[in-house]
Amino acid sequence: MKQKSAINLSKAHKLLLVIYEMSRKEKRSLRYEDIVVAAFKKNPEDFHLRGYDEYPDSGDLVHKPLYDFRKKGLLEANNKVFSLTDMGFSFAERLVEALKGKEVVPSDRLSRFAEKEISRIESTEGFKFFLEEDFPKLTDTDFYMYMGTTPRTPRNDFIGRMESVNNAVKELENKENLTPVWKKVLEYHGFITNKFKDIIKHFNPNKNA
Amino acid sequence: MPNQTTNISIIEEPNVIDDYLLDIIGNEFKFDHEKGLSEWFKNSVDAYIRLGNPDSKQNVILRFTDGIRNGARFECIDFAGMSELDIQKAFKRWGDPEAAKRGLNKRVYGGHGNGGKFYMRQMFDSSYFVTYKNGYLNIFGFNKNKRYGFAEGFQNLKKGPGEALKIAEINKISFPDDLKEAVLSGKKGFTVVKGIGPANMKNVIRLDRLLRKFKNHPQARRILGRIKVWYVYNNSELSLMKPEELNALPEFEKPVYIEIPGTLPIEEENKTISVDMANNKYEAGRLILRTSEEALGRGTRFADLNRIDIVGEIGVIASYQLSELGVTTFPQASFVYGECECPILEDPDLDAVKNDRSKLVEANPRAKALLDWIRERVEELSYKIAEFENAAQETERKRISLAFNEYLNRWKDKFMKKVLAEIFRSGNEGAGSSDNGKIHRGELMFPENGFSFSYPAAEILLNESEIITLKAGSPEPIPIGTVISLKSSNPLVEIEEAKLVIKSDNLKIDKEGKSIAVLNFYVIGKKAGEEGKLTAQAGNLLTEMDLRVIEGAGGKERTKKPKSPTVLLSGFDSDPLGLAPGGTVVLTERDHLVYQRYQDVQNGIYWINTASSIAKSLLDKYGDNSVRWRDYLFQRYVDIFVKEAIYELYKRDPEGFRPELIDAEILGMLVSKIHSRAVEDLDKFFFDDEFEPASEERNKSN
C-alpha cells in the first residue's frame, strides 16, 4: 500500500485552505470572526489562544496572514470582511491538488485566474489603442482600467491587484507558443507599467514597476 | 553737304498754357473741404516756418460763417502775412515745387504750391485772400471766371493795421490780446484766406462733421497736435481745436515699431524683383502701428483714422485707409492705425510723391512694395488682436461655466453630507434579508446584553469623519429619552458628540419583532497608528469597542479631506494641487466624465471632464450659459454623489454590498433625494435662460 508523504503545511496555507472551504467555490464575503472560529475548529493546535488550548486566537495569528494574502492579491479585504480573489481561488485549488498527492505540474493552459485577467486586459480600450500604436491616447484612465482599479482603490487592494496582474503576465511569459495577441499583451504590460510607474510607486512605494 | 539736323538749335520760349489745363489738374484734386482747409492750414504753417516762428508762436484761426443766402464763408487766418512780392513770385506760380520754400533752406509742409490755390479756384463761388505785411495790404484772388488777380485798388496799398483788420473783416474777432497787439503795433502781419459760397454748403455749413473730418485729416492732424488752432462759428467765441486722442486697445497700448527691410520684393511680369528701400542717401524707414480702443471701422466716428499715413521729410505725403491697402482678413484691423516713415520715397530719381499728397504714385515700384509690406504688417497685428480677443472670449466663456460650477459646489456642500448620512442611517441597519437561512450582514440584530456597538473593533481612516453605530434595545432595557454618554480613551481618537439621546425616530424593529434604537455618531482619528477604546454608557449598561487609526491610500502624503468634495472643471479651473502641466487638468474625450487622479482622491477633488464628447458638443452648440450645459454639470454632480455613496456603502458594509442595495439605496433613494432637493433649490438654474449666479449671492454664501 502506497503511503502518502507527509506535508508540512504553513499556518498561513492552512488558513487559506480554511477560507477556501468556507467559500465553497464561490466568491463569498467572510467575517473575520467567522474565519477565526473556523480556523480554530479545523486546526485547533495552530490557532488557539496562547496558554488556552480551548479558545481561538483572534489576534495577529490570523490577522497578519490575512492581510499578507491581501497584498499578494489572494484576498480582498474591507472592514474585516474577506473574500478570495480569482487568484486566491486558483492558488488554493492548486494547494488542494498538491495535498491530494497529485503532482502539480505546469499546465499548458493558463490558470483560471490568469485566463480571466488576460482576457480582461485584451478587452480594454487601452489595449486596442496599443495595438493600433496610438500611444498618445493612452492615459492614466487606461492604466487604472488595465490594473482593474481606480484612483480610489485602497493601497493594499491596489497592491493585491497588481500582484494578480503581474502573476497572470508571468504565467503568460512562461507559456510556450504565444499567440500574437498574447505577445502584444506582454508588450502592453511593459509599456503601461513603465509609463505610469509614478502611480505604481505611489500605491506601492517599496516596489519597482 | 553739312548735316543740317545737327546744326539746328531751338530758341526757348515761355510755355503758353490754356487755363483749361488748370481745370484738368484741378479736377484731379477732387477736393473735399477738409482736405482743402488742410491745404490752407498748411500754407499758414509754412508762412510761420518761413518767418522762423516756433510751434508755440504759430496761431491759426478758422472762421465759419453762414446764414446768408449763398453766402456761407470759410476763412483761414494766420498772423504771418505776405508782401506783393510774395504773391508775384510765389503765389501766382502754378506747379512750383519750391514755391512753399520761397527760396529758403527750410523744411515746409507745402508741396508743389498748388493745393491751396486749387481749393480756392475749384471749390468756391469766389475766393480771395487779404494779406497785410509791413504796412501794405494786398487782396488777391479768383473771380467767378476762375481767373486770378489783385482786387482793384487793393494792390500794395499802404494802410494802418487797424484799418487793415477792418478791411479783412477780422477786427471784431476776439483773438488773443497778444496777437492783436502784435498786429496793431506792426510787429506782425496777417493773411485771411476767404472762400465764399463753398461747394455743397453754400447756405448752411455742416460744421461738426467738417471740423471732425478736418481734425482727423492726415495733412492736418499731426500739425494740430503741435500748434494753436482755434475755430469760430458766426459770432461765437474762439474755441481751441485739438486732434482727437485715441485710447489704445487694452493690452496693445505700446506702439509697434517695425523697421522697413533694406529691400522688399515685388511681383513684376510674373517675376519677383527686389526694390531698395534704403541707400546711402536715405536711411531705412519704419512703420509705427497703434491701436484704438474704439473701432475705427466704416461708419464710426473716427472712421477716417483707420489708416496709415506715409510721412515724408515734413508732413504727410500720402495716406491710405486700411481697406485701400487690402487689409481685409481680420475685422480687428478696424482698431489699427499708424504711420510710416520712408525717406527714400522722396528720392527725386524715383519720386513716389504725388502732387496732391493723398496717395503715392501707383506705378512706383517702391510704393507698391512698401504698401504690400505695410498691409502684411497690419494683418499680423490684427491677427494678434484677434488671438487676444479669442483668448478673452474664452476666458469669459470659462468664467460663466466656472460660476455655474461654483454655484453647484455651494449647493452640494449644503446637504451632501446630510443626505448621505440619511441614506446610510436608513439603509445600513435596515431590515435585511435572509437567503437560504444565511443571515446577511445588513440584517438588524438585537444587541448583546441589549446595548452594544455594531462592531467590537474597527479601523478608521486618518483625518476622516467616520460613522460609528451603536445599538440599544429600546424601550427595553433602555427607555426612550435615555442619555448615552460617549468617551474615548485616546485624545487622538476624537468623538464629535459626547452625548446621544435615544429618540423614537431611532427605533427599528428586528426580524423577531424586538425594538432596537440605532444611533450613529462620528469619530475622527488624528494620528495614524493610534488606538483607542470607545465607551458608551447608558445608566448601568456599558459597551466598548476598539478603534485603530490607519492611513488611507496615499500614506504620508495624505492631507485632510474636506467634508464635501470640491468639484472642478477640467481645462477651466486651475489645478489646486499644482500638479498639472500648464496649470490645469486637461482631459480627453476618452477620460471618464468624472475624473480623479490619486492625489485628487486624497484631497477630495473631482474633475468634471469638459472635453468629453457630450460636453464639447453641448458647449459648441449651446454655449456655456445654456440650460443644457448646466444640466450636464448637474448630472455630473449626481454622478459624484453616487460615487461617494457607493464607496461609503462598501466601506461600511462590505458583506452587504449587493447590487440590489446599490439599486435601491443609491440609484433609487439617494438620486431621488438629490433631484427633489434640486427642484427646490435650483429652479432658476434649470429653467431660467438668463440666470447667472450673482456675485453678491456668492459673497453671501461665502
GROMACS .gro file of C-alpha atoms in nm, chain B residues 25-430:
model
  406
  234ILE     CA    1  -0.549  11.942  -6.292
  235GLY     CA    2  -0.791  12.100  -6.052
  236ASN     CA    3  -1.045  11.827  -6.115
  237GLU     CA    4  -0.784  11.571  -6.021
  238PHE     CA    5  -0.766  11.725  -5.676
  239LYS     CA    6  -1.129  11.622  -5.619
  240PHE     CA    7  -1.137  11.843  -5.317
  241ASP     CA    8  -1.338  11.782  -5.019
  242HIS     CA    9  -1.347  12.073  -4.782
  243GLU     CA   10  -1.149  11.913  -4.501
  244LYS     CA   11  -0.873  11.845  -4.749
  245GLY     CA   12  -0.887  12.198  -4.885
  246LEU     CA   13  -0.891  12.353  -4.541
  247SER     CA   14  -0.588  12.142  -4.459
  248GLU     CA   15  -0.411  12.292  -4.759
  249TRP     CA   16  -0.485  12.648  -4.641
  250PHE     CA   17  -0.385  12.546  -4.292
  251LYS     CA   18  -0.053  12.405  -4.415
  252ASN     CA   19   0.013  12.721  -4.611
  253SER     CA   20  -0.034  12.923  -4.291
  254VAL     CA   21   0.203  12.697  -4.100
  255ASP     CA   22   0.459  12.723  -4.381
  256ALA     CA   23   0.432  13.101  -4.364
  257TYR     CA   24   0.521  13.084  -3.993
  258ILE     CA   25   0.807  12.843  -4.064
  259ARG     CA   26   0.947  13.080  -4.324
  260LEU     CA   27   0.940  13.354  -4.060
  261GLY     CA   28   1.119  13.126  -3.817
  262ASN     CA   29   0.831  13.117  -3.570
  263PRO     CA   30   0.846  12.816  -3.337
  264ASP     CA   31   0.539  12.595  -3.290
  265SER     CA   32   0.436  12.784  -2.978
  266LYS     CA   33   0.419  13.107  -3.178
  267GLN     CA   34   0.210  12.966  -3.459
  268ASN     CA   35  -0.160  13.056  -3.438
  269VAL     CA   36  -0.427  12.983  -3.692
  270ILE     CA   37  -0.795  13.072  -3.672
  271LEU     CA   38  -1.057  12.909  -3.886
  272ARG     CA   39  -1.375  13.111  -3.914
  273PHE     CA   40  -1.700  12.972  -4.047
  274THR     CA   41  -1.991  13.196  -4.124
  275ASP     CA   42  -2.330  13.101  -4.262
  276GLY     CA   43  -2.688  13.217  -4.253
  277ILE     CA   44  -2.652  13.442  -4.559
  278ARG     CA   45  -2.818  13.316  -4.874
  279ASN     CA   46  -2.549  13.161  -5.092
  280GLY     CA   47  -2.303  13.346  -4.877
  281ALA     CA   48  -2.158  13.086  -4.645
  282ARG     CA   49  -1.793  13.154  -4.594
  283PHE     CA   50  -1.478  12.976  -4.481
  284GLU     CA   51  -1.181  13.177  -4.365
  285CYS     CA   52  -0.833  13.077  -4.260
  286ILE     CA   53  -0.645  13.342  -4.064
  287ASP     CA   54  -0.277  13.348  -3.975
  288PHE     CA   55  -0.052  13.617  -3.842
  289ALA     CA   56   0.237  13.597  -4.084
  290GLY     CA   57   0.126  13.800  -4.385
  291MET     CA   58   0.253  13.825  -4.741
  292SER     CA   59   0.401  14.107  -4.944
  293GLU     CA   60   0.310  14.185  -5.301
  294LEU     CA   61   0.643  14.027  -5.399
  295ASP     CA   62   0.548  13.702  -5.228
  296ILE     CA   63   0.232  13.699  -5.433
  297GLN     CA   64   0.402  13.784  -5.757
  298LYS     CA   65   0.699  13.548  -5.720
  299ALA     CA   66   0.546  13.255  -5.542
  300PHE     CA   67   0.170  13.254  -5.504
  301LYS     CA   68   0.097  13.327  -5.864
  302ARG     CA   69   0.318  13.043  -5.989
  303TRP     CA   70   0.146  12.713  -6.059
  304GLY     CA   71   0.323  12.383  -6.005
  305ASP     CA   72   0.643  12.514  -5.850
  306PRO     CA   73   0.782  12.257  -5.608
  307GLU     CA   74   0.990  12.524  -5.442
  308ALA     CA   75   0.700  12.765  -5.408
  309ALA     CA   76   0.638  12.694  -5.042
  310LYS     CA   77   1.005  12.739  -4.954
  311ARG     CA   78   1.029  13.079  -5.127
  312GLY     CA   79   1.399  13.015  -5.187
  313LEU     CA   80   1.471  12.946  -4.819
  314ASN     CA   81   1.651  12.637  -4.696
  315LYS     CA   82   1.367  12.539  -4.464
  316ARG     CA   83   1.155  12.230  -4.448
  317VAL     CA   84   0.795  12.324  -4.508
  318TYR     CA   85   0.465  12.137  -4.546
  319GLY     CA   86   0.371  12.280  -4.880
  320GLY     CA   87   0.447  12.062  -5.175
  321HIS     CA   88   0.406  12.193  -5.522
  322GLY     CA   89   0.231  12.513  -5.433
  323ASN     CA   90  -0.094  12.406  -5.588
  324GLY     CA   91  -0.324  12.272  -5.315
  325GLY     CA   92  -0.442  12.591  -5.152
  326LYS     CA   93  -0.480  12.776  -5.482
  327PHE     CA   94  -0.673  12.499  -5.649
  328TYR     CA   95  -0.903  12.477  -5.346
  329MET     CA   96  -0.977  12.847  -5.381
  330ARG     CA   97  -1.030  12.815  -5.754
  331GLN     CA   98  -1.234  12.498  -5.766
  332MET     CA   99  -1.448  12.484  -5.455
  333PHE     CA  100  -1.599  12.830  -5.403
  334ASP     CA  101  -1.811  13.072  -5.595
  335SER     CA  102  -1.535  13.321  -5.531
  336SER     CA  103  -1.229  13.319  -5.321
  337TYR     CA  104  -0.958  13.563  -5.228
  338PHE     CA  105  -0.718  13.648  -4.955
  339VAL     CA  106  -0.649  13.971  -4.774
  340THR     CA  107  -0.290  13.990  -4.664
  341TYR     CA  108  -0.110  14.255  -4.472
  342LYS     CA  109   0.261  14.286  -4.410
  343ASN     CA  110   0.486  14.573  -4.314
  344GLY     CA  111   0.210  14.829  -4.354
  345TYR     CA  112   0.099  14.716  -4.701
  346LEU     CA  113  -0.224  14.544  -4.778
  347ASN     CA  114  -0.294  14.324  -5.080
  348ILE     CA  115  -0.609  14.149  -5.187
  349PHE     CA  116  -0.563  13.874  -5.440
  350GLY     CA  117  -0.799  13.603  -5.552
  351PHE     CA  118  -1.015  13.428  -5.806
  352ASN     CA  119  -1.323  13.573  -5.962
  353LYS     CA  120  -1.626  13.382  -6.083
  354ASN     CA  121  -1.446  13.307  -6.409
  355LYS     CA  122  -1.179  13.125  -6.206
  356ARG     CA  123  -0.920  13.378  -6.315
  357TYR     CA  124  -0.688  13.518  -6.055
  358GLY     CA  125  -0.558  13.869  -5.993
  359PHE     CA  126  -0.537  14.157  -5.748
  360ALA     CA  127  -0.856  14.321  -5.632
  361GLU     CA  128  -0.897  14.654  -5.793
  362GLY     CA  129  -0.749  14.921  -5.570
  363PHE     CA  130  -0.603  14.671  -5.326
  364GLN     CA  131  -0.258  14.605  -5.464
  365ASN     CA  132   0.022  14.703  -5.232
  366LEU     CA  133  -0.199  14.952  -5.055
  367LYS     CA  134  -0.041  15.141  -4.768
  368LYS     CA  135  -0.271  15.102  -4.467
  369GLY     CA  136  -0.256  15.121  -4.093
  370PRO     CA  137  -0.300  14.791  -3.905
  371GLY     CA  138  -0.637  14.884  -3.758
  372GLU     CA  139  -0.781  14.971  -4.095
  373ALA     CA  140  -0.624  14.661  -4.248
  374LEU     CA  141  -0.801  14.444  -3.987
  375LYS     CA  142  -1.125  14.618  -4.070
  376ILE     CA  143  -1.082  14.563  -4.445
  377ALA     CA  144  -1.007  14.198  -4.377
  378GLU     CA  145  -1.324  14.192  -4.158
  379ILE     CA  146  -1.142  14.038  -3.866
  380ASN     CA  147  -1.134  14.341  -3.639
  381LYS     CA  148  -1.426  14.210  -3.437
  382ILE     CA  149  -1.279  13.870  -3.368
  383SER     CA  150  -1.176  13.843  -3.006
  384PHE     CA  151  -0.850  13.675  -3.083
  385PRO     CA  152  -0.583  13.661  -2.812
  386ASP     CA  153  -0.468  14.004  -2.694
  387ASP     CA  154  -0.101  13.947  -2.760
  388LEU     CA  155  -0.174  13.866  -3.124
  389LYS     CA  156  -0.397  14.166  -3.175
  390GLU     CA  157  -0.136  14.381  -3.004
  391ALA     CA  158   0.139  14.245  -3.227
  392VAL     CA  159  -0.065  14.323  -3.540
  393LEU     CA  160  -0.170  14.666  -3.421
  394SER     CA  161   0.189  14.753  -3.331
  395GLY     CA  162   0.302  14.646  -3.679
  396LYS     CA  163   0.518  14.361  -3.544
  397LYS     CA  164   0.302  14.103  -3.718
  398GLY     CA  165   0.112  14.090  -4.039
  399PHE     CA  166  -0.178  13.863  -4.125
  400THR     CA  167  -0.341  13.675  -4.405
  401VAL     CA  168  -0.709  13.596  -4.426
  402VAL     CA  169  -0.796  13.344  -4.697
  403LYS     CA  170  -1.165  13.359  -4.777
  404GLY     CA  171  -1.385  13.122  -4.967
  405ILE     CA  172  -1.739  13.240  -5.035
  406GLY     CA  173  -2.011  13.001  -5.138
  407PRO     CA  174  -1.837  12.673  -5.065
  408ALA     CA  175  -1.939  12.384  -5.287
  409ASN     CA  176  -2.219  12.170  -5.140
  410MET     CA  177  -2.282  12.402  -4.846
  411LYS     CA  178  -2.343  12.744  -4.983
  412ASN     CA  179  -2.606  12.830  -4.724
  413VAL     CA  180  -2.552  12.612  -4.419
  414ILE     CA  181  -2.218  12.479  -4.307
  415ARG     CA  182  -2.221  12.128  -4.158
  416LEU     CA  183  -1.970  12.239  -3.902
  417ASP     CA  184  -1.948  11.938  -3.668
  418ARG     CA  185  -1.881  11.697  -3.945
  419LEU     CA  186  -1.644  11.933  -4.119
  420LEU     CA  187  -1.438  12.000  -3.806
  421ARG     CA  188  -1.428  11.634  -3.713
  422LYS     CA  189  -1.302  11.538  -4.054
  423PHE     CA  190  -1.059  11.826  -4.062
  424LYS     CA  191  -0.914  11.734  -3.725
  425ASN     CA  192  -0.862  11.378  -3.842
  426HIS     CA  193  -0.732  11.466  -4.183
  427PRO     CA  194  -0.384  11.328  -4.246
  428GLN     CA  195  -0.249  11.664  -4.358
  429ALA     CA  196  -0.387  11.845  -4.052
  430ARG     CA  197  -0.393  11.602  -3.761
  431ARG     CA  198  -0.021  11.595  -3.684
  432ILE     CA  199   0.016  11.973  -3.708
  433LEU     CA  200  -0.292  12.030  -3.490
  434GLY     CA  201  -0.119  11.848  -3.211
  435ARG     CA  202   0.167  12.096  -3.212
  436ILE     CA  203   0.034  12.445  -3.275
  437LYS     CA  204  -0.261  12.653  -3.155
  438VAL     CA  205  -0.561  12.640  -3.383
  439TRP     CA  206  -0.895  12.797  -3.300
  440TYR     CA  207  -1.222  12.797  -3.476
  441VAL     CA  208  -1.504  13.046  -3.456
  442TYR     CA  209  -1.854  12.992  -3.588
  443ASN     CA  210  -2.052  13.302  -3.681
  444ASN     CA  211  -2.008  13.530  -3.380
  445SER     CA  212  -1.914  13.272  -3.121
  446GLU     CA  213  -1.607  13.287  -2.903
  447LEU     CA  214  -1.286  13.125  -3.018
  448SER     CA  215  -1.259  12.757  -2.941
  449LEU     CA  216  -0.928  12.581  -2.932
  450MET     CA  217  -0.911  12.280  -3.160
  451LYS     CA  218  -0.706  11.970  -3.077
  452PRO     CA  219  -0.689  11.638  -3.257
  453GLU     CA  220  -0.900  11.367  -3.103
  454GLU     CA  221  -0.696  11.148  -2.874
  455LEU     CA  222  -0.750  10.778  -2.915
  456ASN     CA  223  -0.715  10.549  -2.618
  457ALA     CA  224  -0.523  10.240  -2.708
  458LEU     CA  225  -0.674   9.897  -2.705
  459PRO     CA  226  -0.607   9.736  -2.366
  460GLU     CA  227  -0.305   9.505  -2.383
  461PHE     CA  228  -0.195   9.680  -2.704
  462GLU     CA  229  -0.106  10.017  -2.556
  463LYS     CA  230   0.252  10.024  -2.677
  464PRO     CA  231   0.301  10.132  -3.038
  465VAL     CA  232   0.454   9.863  -3.256
  466TYR     CA  233   0.772   9.983  -3.426
  467ILE     CA  234   0.883   9.783  -3.728
  468GLU     CA  235   1.187   9.874  -3.934
  469ILE     CA  236   1.138   9.858  -4.308
  470PRO     CA  237   1.376   9.598  -4.454
  471GLY     CA  238   1.657   9.721  -4.679
  472THR     CA  239   1.492   9.559  -4.978
  473LEU     CA  240   1.138   9.447  -5.046
  474PRO     CA  241   1.012   9.210  -5.312
  475ILE     CA  242   0.754   9.293  -5.573
  476GLU     CA  243   0.599   9.085  -5.845
  477GLU     CA  244   0.652   9.220  -6.191
  478GLU     CA  245   0.557   9.029  -6.501
  479ASN     CA  246   0.543   8.703  -6.306
  480LYS     CA  247   0.887   8.764  -6.167
  481THR     CA  248   0.986   8.863  -5.816
  482ILE     CA  249   1.227   9.150  -5.806
  483SER     CA  250   1.384   9.334  -5.515
  484VAL     CA  251   1.339   9.703  -5.457
  485ASP     CA  252   1.582   9.901  -5.246
  486MET     CA  253   1.408  10.071  -4.956
  487ALA     CA  254   1.720  10.245  -4.824
  488ASN     CA  255   2.055  10.352  -4.960
  489ASN     CA  256   2.350  10.570  -4.864
  490LYS     CA  257   2.147  10.884  -4.902
  491TYR     CA  258   1.819  10.768  -4.750
  492GLU     CA  259   1.819  10.569  -4.431
  493ALA     CA  260   1.581  10.282  -4.363
  494GLY     CA  261   1.233  10.382  -4.263
  495ARG     CA  262   0.994  10.240  -4.010
  496LEU     CA  263   0.632  10.162  -3.961
  497ILE     CA  264   0.460  10.260  -3.640
  498LEU     CA  265   0.132  10.083  -3.569
  499ARG     CA  266  -0.104  10.193  -3.296
  500THR     CA  267  -0.433  10.064  -3.171
  501SER     CA  268  -0.755  10.232  -3.072
  502GLU     CA  269  -0.993  10.117  -2.804
  503GLU     CA  270  -1.278  10.245  -3.019
  504ALA     CA  271  -1.336  10.077  -3.352
  505LEU     CA  272  -1.235  10.293  -3.646
  506GLY     CA  273  -1.434  10.097  -3.899
  507ARG     CA  274  -1.650  10.243  -4.169
  508GLY     CA  275  -1.943  10.443  -4.035
  509THR     CA  276  -1.784  10.507  -3.697
  510ARG     CA  277  -1.693  10.846  -3.554
  511PHE     CA  278  -1.323  10.800  -3.620
  512ALA     CA  279  -1.350  10.604  -3.942
  513ASP     CA  280  -1.110  10.845  -4.113
  514LEU     CA  281  -0.833  10.744  -3.874
  515ASN     CA  282  -0.834  10.381  -3.974
  516ARG     CA  283  -0.540  10.448  -4.199
  517ILE     CA  284  -0.166  10.456  -4.240
  518ASP     CA  285  -0.015  10.796  -4.305
  519ILE     CA  286   0.302  10.795  -4.508
  520VAL     CA  287   0.515  11.063  -4.352
  521GLY     CA  288   0.773  11.247  -4.560
  522GLU     CA  289   1.060  11.471  -4.465
  523ILE     CA  290   0.798  11.702  -4.321
  524GLY     CA  291   0.430  11.629  -4.320
  525VAL     CA  292   0.221  11.356  -4.467
  526ILE     CA  293   0.294  11.272  -4.828
  527ALA     CA  294   0.022  11.011  -4.868
  528SER     CA  295  -0.241  10.837  -4.667
  529TYR     CA  296  -0.420  10.505  -4.706
  530GLN     CA  297  -0.728  10.374  -4.542
  531LEU     CA  298  -0.660  10.015  -4.440
  532SER     CA  299  -0.931   9.898  -4.675
  533GLU     CA  300  -0.741  10.068  -4.957
  534LEU     CA  301  -0.434   9.868  -4.861
  535GLY     CA  302  -0.634   9.549  -4.898
  536VAL     CA  303  -0.640   9.471  -4.527
  537THR     CA  304  -0.949   9.256  -4.516
  538THR     CA  305  -0.867   8.931  -4.341
  539PHE     CA  306  -0.933   9.027  -3.980
  540PRO     CA  307  -1.207   9.265  -3.867
  541GLN     CA  308  -0.972   9.357  -3.581
  542ALA     CA  309  -0.789   9.578  -3.834
  543SER     CA  310  -1.055   9.837  -3.758
  544PHE     CA  311  -0.872   9.901  -3.430
  545VAL     CA  312  -0.542   9.973  -3.602
  546TYR     CA  313  -0.389  10.290  -3.738
  547GLY     CA  314  -0.040  10.420  -3.780
  548GLU     CA  315   0.218  10.594  -3.983
  549CYS     CA  316   0.511  10.501  -4.194
  550GLU     CA  317   0.829  10.697  -4.236
  551CYS     CA  318   1.015  10.604  -4.551
  552PRO     CA  319   1.255  10.879  -4.662
  553ILE     CA  320   1.354  10.709  -4.985
  554LEU     CA  321   1.006  10.764  -5.125
  555GLU     CA  322   1.103  11.130  -5.175
  556ASP     CA  323   1.414  11.039  -5.375
  557PRO     CA  324   1.383  11.269  -5.682
  558ASP     CA  325   1.530  10.994  -5.900
  559LEU     CA  326   1.225  10.780  -5.834
  560ASP     CA  327   0.986  11.018  -5.666
  561ALA     CA  328   0.683  10.838  -5.530
  562VAL     CA  329   0.509  11.153  -5.403
  563LYS     CA  330   0.210  11.279  -5.595
  564ASN     CA  331   0.107  11.635  -5.645
  565ASP     CA  332  -0.188  11.629  -5.404
  566ARG     CA  333  -0.007  11.424  -5.141
  567SER     CA  334  -0.303  11.197  -5.093
  568LYS     CA  335  -0.163  10.881  -5.246
  569LEU     CA  336   0.179  10.765  -5.363
  570VAL     CA  337   0.248  10.725  -5.733
  571GLU     CA  338   0.080  10.392  -5.810
  572ALA     CA  339   0.333  10.283  -6.066
  573ASN     CA  340   0.630  10.349  -5.842
  574PRO     CA  341   0.778  10.008  -5.753
  575ARG     CA  342   0.891  10.126  -5.409
  576ALA     CA  343   0.543  10.248  -5.332
  577LYS     CA  344   0.393   9.917  -5.444
  578ALA     CA  345   0.641   9.712  -5.244
  579LEU     CA  346   0.601   9.927  -4.938
  580LEU     CA  347   0.222   9.923  -4.943
  581ASP     CA  348   0.219   9.544  -4.975
  582TRP     CA  349   0.462   9.518  -4.687
  583ILE     CA  350   0.254   9.753  -4.471
  584ARG     CA  351  -0.059   9.550  -4.546
  585GLU     CA  352   0.112   9.233  -4.425
  586ARG     CA  353   0.230   9.400  -4.103
  587VAL     CA  354  -0.118   9.536  -4.032
  588GLU     CA  355  -0.263   9.190  -4.093
  589GLU     CA  356  -0.013   9.047  -3.847
  590LEU     CA  357  -0.107   9.293  -3.576
  591SER     CA  358  -0.476   9.237  -3.648
  592TYR     CA  359  -0.421   8.865  -3.613
  593LYS     CA  360  -0.256   8.919  -3.276
  594ILE     CA  361  -0.552   9.126  -3.164
  595ALA     CA  362  -0.786   8.857  -3.291
  596GLU     CA  363  -0.593   8.595  -3.098
  597PHE     CA  364  -0.608   8.806  -2.786
  598GLU     CA  365  -0.980   8.863  -2.828
  599ASN     CA  366  -1.039   8.493  -2.875
  600ALA     CA  367  -0.848   8.425  -2.558
  601ALA     CA  368  -1.050   8.692  -2.379
  602GLN     CA  369  -1.374   8.542  -2.510
  603GLU     CA  370  -1.255   8.202  -2.398
  604THR     CA  371  -1.184   8.344  -2.054
  605GLU     CA  372  -1.531   8.499  -2.040
  606ARG     CA  373  -1.682   8.173  -2.158
  607LYS     CA  374  -1.496   7.987  -1.888
  608ARG     CA  375  -1.598   8.244  -1.631
  609ILE     CA  376  -1.962   8.159  -1.694
  610SER     CA  377  -1.906   7.786  -1.659
  611LEU     CA  378  -1.694   7.837  -1.351
  612ALA     CA  379  -1.967   8.048  -1.195
  613PHE     CA  380  -2.225   7.774  -1.254
  614ASN     CA  381  -1.992   7.514  -1.116
  615GLU     CA  382  -1.919   7.724  -0.811
  616TYR     CA  383  -2.293   7.763  -0.764
  617LEU     CA  384  -2.343   7.386  -0.775
  618ASN     CA  385  -2.048   7.332  -0.542
  619ARG     CA  386  -2.207   7.555  -0.282
  620TRP     CA  387  -2.542   7.391  -0.329
  621LYS     CA  388  -2.391   7.046  -0.287
  622ASP     CA  389  -2.194   7.149   0.023
  623LYS     CA  390  -2.515   7.242   0.200
  624PHE     CA  391  -2.658   6.896   0.207
  625MET     CA  392  -2.427   6.629   0.067
  626LYS     CA  393  -2.302   6.500   0.399
  627LYS     CA  394  -2.651   6.509   0.543
  628VAL     CA  395  -2.819   6.328   0.258
  629LEU     CA  396  -2.553   6.058   0.257
  630ALA     CA  397  -2.587   6.015   0.630
  631GLU     CA  398  -2.965   5.984   0.593
  632ILE     CA  399  -2.926   5.717   0.331
  633PHE     CA  400  -2.685   5.513   0.538
  634ARG     CA  401  -2.878   5.553   0.855
  635SER     CA  402  -3.183   5.409   0.693
  636GLY     CA  403  -3.009   5.154   0.476
  637ASN     CA  404  -2.717   5.021   0.669
  638GLU     CA  405  -2.904   4.882   0.960
  639GLY     CA  406  -3.216   4.807   0.770
   0.00000   0.00000   0.00000
